[in-house]
Tab-separated table of C-alpha atoms in Angstrom:
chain	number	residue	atom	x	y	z
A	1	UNK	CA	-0.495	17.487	-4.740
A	2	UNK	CA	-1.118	13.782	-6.142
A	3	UNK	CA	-0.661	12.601	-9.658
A	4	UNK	CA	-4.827	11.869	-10.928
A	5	UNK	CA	-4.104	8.259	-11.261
A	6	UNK	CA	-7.862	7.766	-11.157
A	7	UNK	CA	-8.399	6.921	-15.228
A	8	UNK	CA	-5.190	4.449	-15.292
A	9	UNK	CA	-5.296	0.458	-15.027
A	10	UNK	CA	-3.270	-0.207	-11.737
A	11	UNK	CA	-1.963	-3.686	-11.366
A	12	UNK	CA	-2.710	-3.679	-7.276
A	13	UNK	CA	-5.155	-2.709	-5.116
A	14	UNK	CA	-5.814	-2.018	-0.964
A	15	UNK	CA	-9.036	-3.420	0.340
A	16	UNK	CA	-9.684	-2.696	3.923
A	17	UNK	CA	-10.731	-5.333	6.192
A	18	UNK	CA	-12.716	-4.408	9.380
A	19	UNK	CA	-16.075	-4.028	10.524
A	20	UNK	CA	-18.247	-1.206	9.844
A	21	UNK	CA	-16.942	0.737	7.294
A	22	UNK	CA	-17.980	3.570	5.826
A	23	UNK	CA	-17.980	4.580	2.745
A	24	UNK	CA	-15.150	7.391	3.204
A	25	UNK	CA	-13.221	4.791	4.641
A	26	UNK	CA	-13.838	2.784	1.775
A	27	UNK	CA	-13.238	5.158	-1.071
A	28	UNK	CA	-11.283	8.756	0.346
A	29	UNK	CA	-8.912	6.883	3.032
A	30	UNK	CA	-8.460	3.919	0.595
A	31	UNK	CA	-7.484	6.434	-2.052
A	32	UNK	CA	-5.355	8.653	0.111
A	33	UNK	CA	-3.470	5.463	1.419
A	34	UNK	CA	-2.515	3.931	-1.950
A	35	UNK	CA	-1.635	7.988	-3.367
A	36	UNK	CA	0.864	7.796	0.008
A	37	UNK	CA	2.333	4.788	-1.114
A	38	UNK	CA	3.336	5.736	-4.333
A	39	UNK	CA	4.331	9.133	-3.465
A	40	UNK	CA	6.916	7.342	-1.259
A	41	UNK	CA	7.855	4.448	-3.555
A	42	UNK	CA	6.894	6.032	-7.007
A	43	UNK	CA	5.517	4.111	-10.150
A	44	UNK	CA	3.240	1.452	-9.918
A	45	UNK	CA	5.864	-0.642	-11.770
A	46	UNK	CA	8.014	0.067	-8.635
A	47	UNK	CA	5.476	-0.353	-6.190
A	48	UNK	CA	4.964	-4.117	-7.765
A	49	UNK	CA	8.816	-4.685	-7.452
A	50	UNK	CA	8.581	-3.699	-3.850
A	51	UNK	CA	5.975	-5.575	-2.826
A	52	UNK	CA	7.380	-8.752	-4.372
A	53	UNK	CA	10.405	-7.880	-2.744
A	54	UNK	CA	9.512	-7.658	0.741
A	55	UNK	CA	6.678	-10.655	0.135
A	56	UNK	CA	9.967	-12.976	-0.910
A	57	UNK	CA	12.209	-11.666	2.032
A	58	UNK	CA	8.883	-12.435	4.572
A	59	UNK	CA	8.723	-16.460	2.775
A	60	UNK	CA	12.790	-16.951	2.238
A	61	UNK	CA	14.415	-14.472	4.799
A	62	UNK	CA	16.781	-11.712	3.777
A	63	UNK	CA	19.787	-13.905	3.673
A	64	UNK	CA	18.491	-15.222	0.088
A	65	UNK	CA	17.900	-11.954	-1.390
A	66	UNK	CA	20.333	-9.738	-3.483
A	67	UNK	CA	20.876	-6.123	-1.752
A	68	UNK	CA	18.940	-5.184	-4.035
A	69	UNK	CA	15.849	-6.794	-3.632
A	70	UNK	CA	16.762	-5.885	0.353
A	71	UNK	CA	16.685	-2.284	-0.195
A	72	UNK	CA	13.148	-2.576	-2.297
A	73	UNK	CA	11.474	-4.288	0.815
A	74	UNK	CA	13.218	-2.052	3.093
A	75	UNK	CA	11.286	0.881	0.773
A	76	UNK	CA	8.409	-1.264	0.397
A	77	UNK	CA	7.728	-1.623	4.794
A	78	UNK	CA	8.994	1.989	5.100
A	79	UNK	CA	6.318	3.344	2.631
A	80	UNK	CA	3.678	0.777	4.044
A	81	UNK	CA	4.281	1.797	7.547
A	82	UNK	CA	4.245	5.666	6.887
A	83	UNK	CA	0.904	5.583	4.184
A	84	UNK	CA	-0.422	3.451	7.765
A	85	UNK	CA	0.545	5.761	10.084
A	86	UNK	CA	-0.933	8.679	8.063
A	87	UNK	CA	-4.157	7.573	7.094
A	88	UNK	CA	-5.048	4.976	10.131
A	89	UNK	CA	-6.308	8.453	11.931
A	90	UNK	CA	-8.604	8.907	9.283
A	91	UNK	CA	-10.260	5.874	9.638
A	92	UNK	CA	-13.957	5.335	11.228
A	93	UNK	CA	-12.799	2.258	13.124
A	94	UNK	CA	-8.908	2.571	13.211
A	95	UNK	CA	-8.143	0.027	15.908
A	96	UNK	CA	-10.389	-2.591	14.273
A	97	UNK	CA	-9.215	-2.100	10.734
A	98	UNK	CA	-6.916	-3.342	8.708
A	99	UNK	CA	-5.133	-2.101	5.328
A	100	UNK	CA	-4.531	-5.295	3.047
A	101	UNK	CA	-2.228	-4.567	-0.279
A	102	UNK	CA	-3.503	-7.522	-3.642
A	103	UNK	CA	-1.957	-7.712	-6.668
A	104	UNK	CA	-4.319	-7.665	-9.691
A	105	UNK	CA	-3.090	-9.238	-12.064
């Protein structure tokens, strides 16, 4: 179903942030969440150009961004919202817990 991305350097991560965790939460959800993400957005490459996008359109606005970069964060919060919606369920603690997307490097 998902590409085994397991044994690859990615350049991002998702911690969760929340109070007690477990271990699934920390590891299967975490791992089903990020595999939803790039299902919807593809490479990690692309996932990176998202993210950038939509992080510039949240600090400048939309009006200083190309289309281009407007349809990447449009991808970027559509993916985001729908790897949420899907795995928030799954979640010990989903009303106190948070998903939080870092870039690595």
């Amino acid at each position: 179903m998902f590409e085994d991305t397991a044994h690859r350097e990615q350049p991002y991560t998702v911690r969760l942030e929340g109070n007690d965790l477990s271990i699934r939460d920390l590891m299967e959800v975490r791992f089903t969440f990020l595999r939803l993400l790039e299902q919807r957005i593809g490479a990690p490459t692309h996932v990176v150009k998202c993210y950038r996008a939509w992080a510039n359109q949240l600090e400048s606005g939309s009006g200083a961004l190309t289309q281009a970069q407007v349809a990447l964060a449009r991808a970027w919060r559509e993916a985001w919202d729908h790897a949420t919606e899907q795995t928030a369920p799954l979640l010990s603690n989903p009303r106190t817990t948070e998903f939080q997307f870092e870039l690595l490097r």
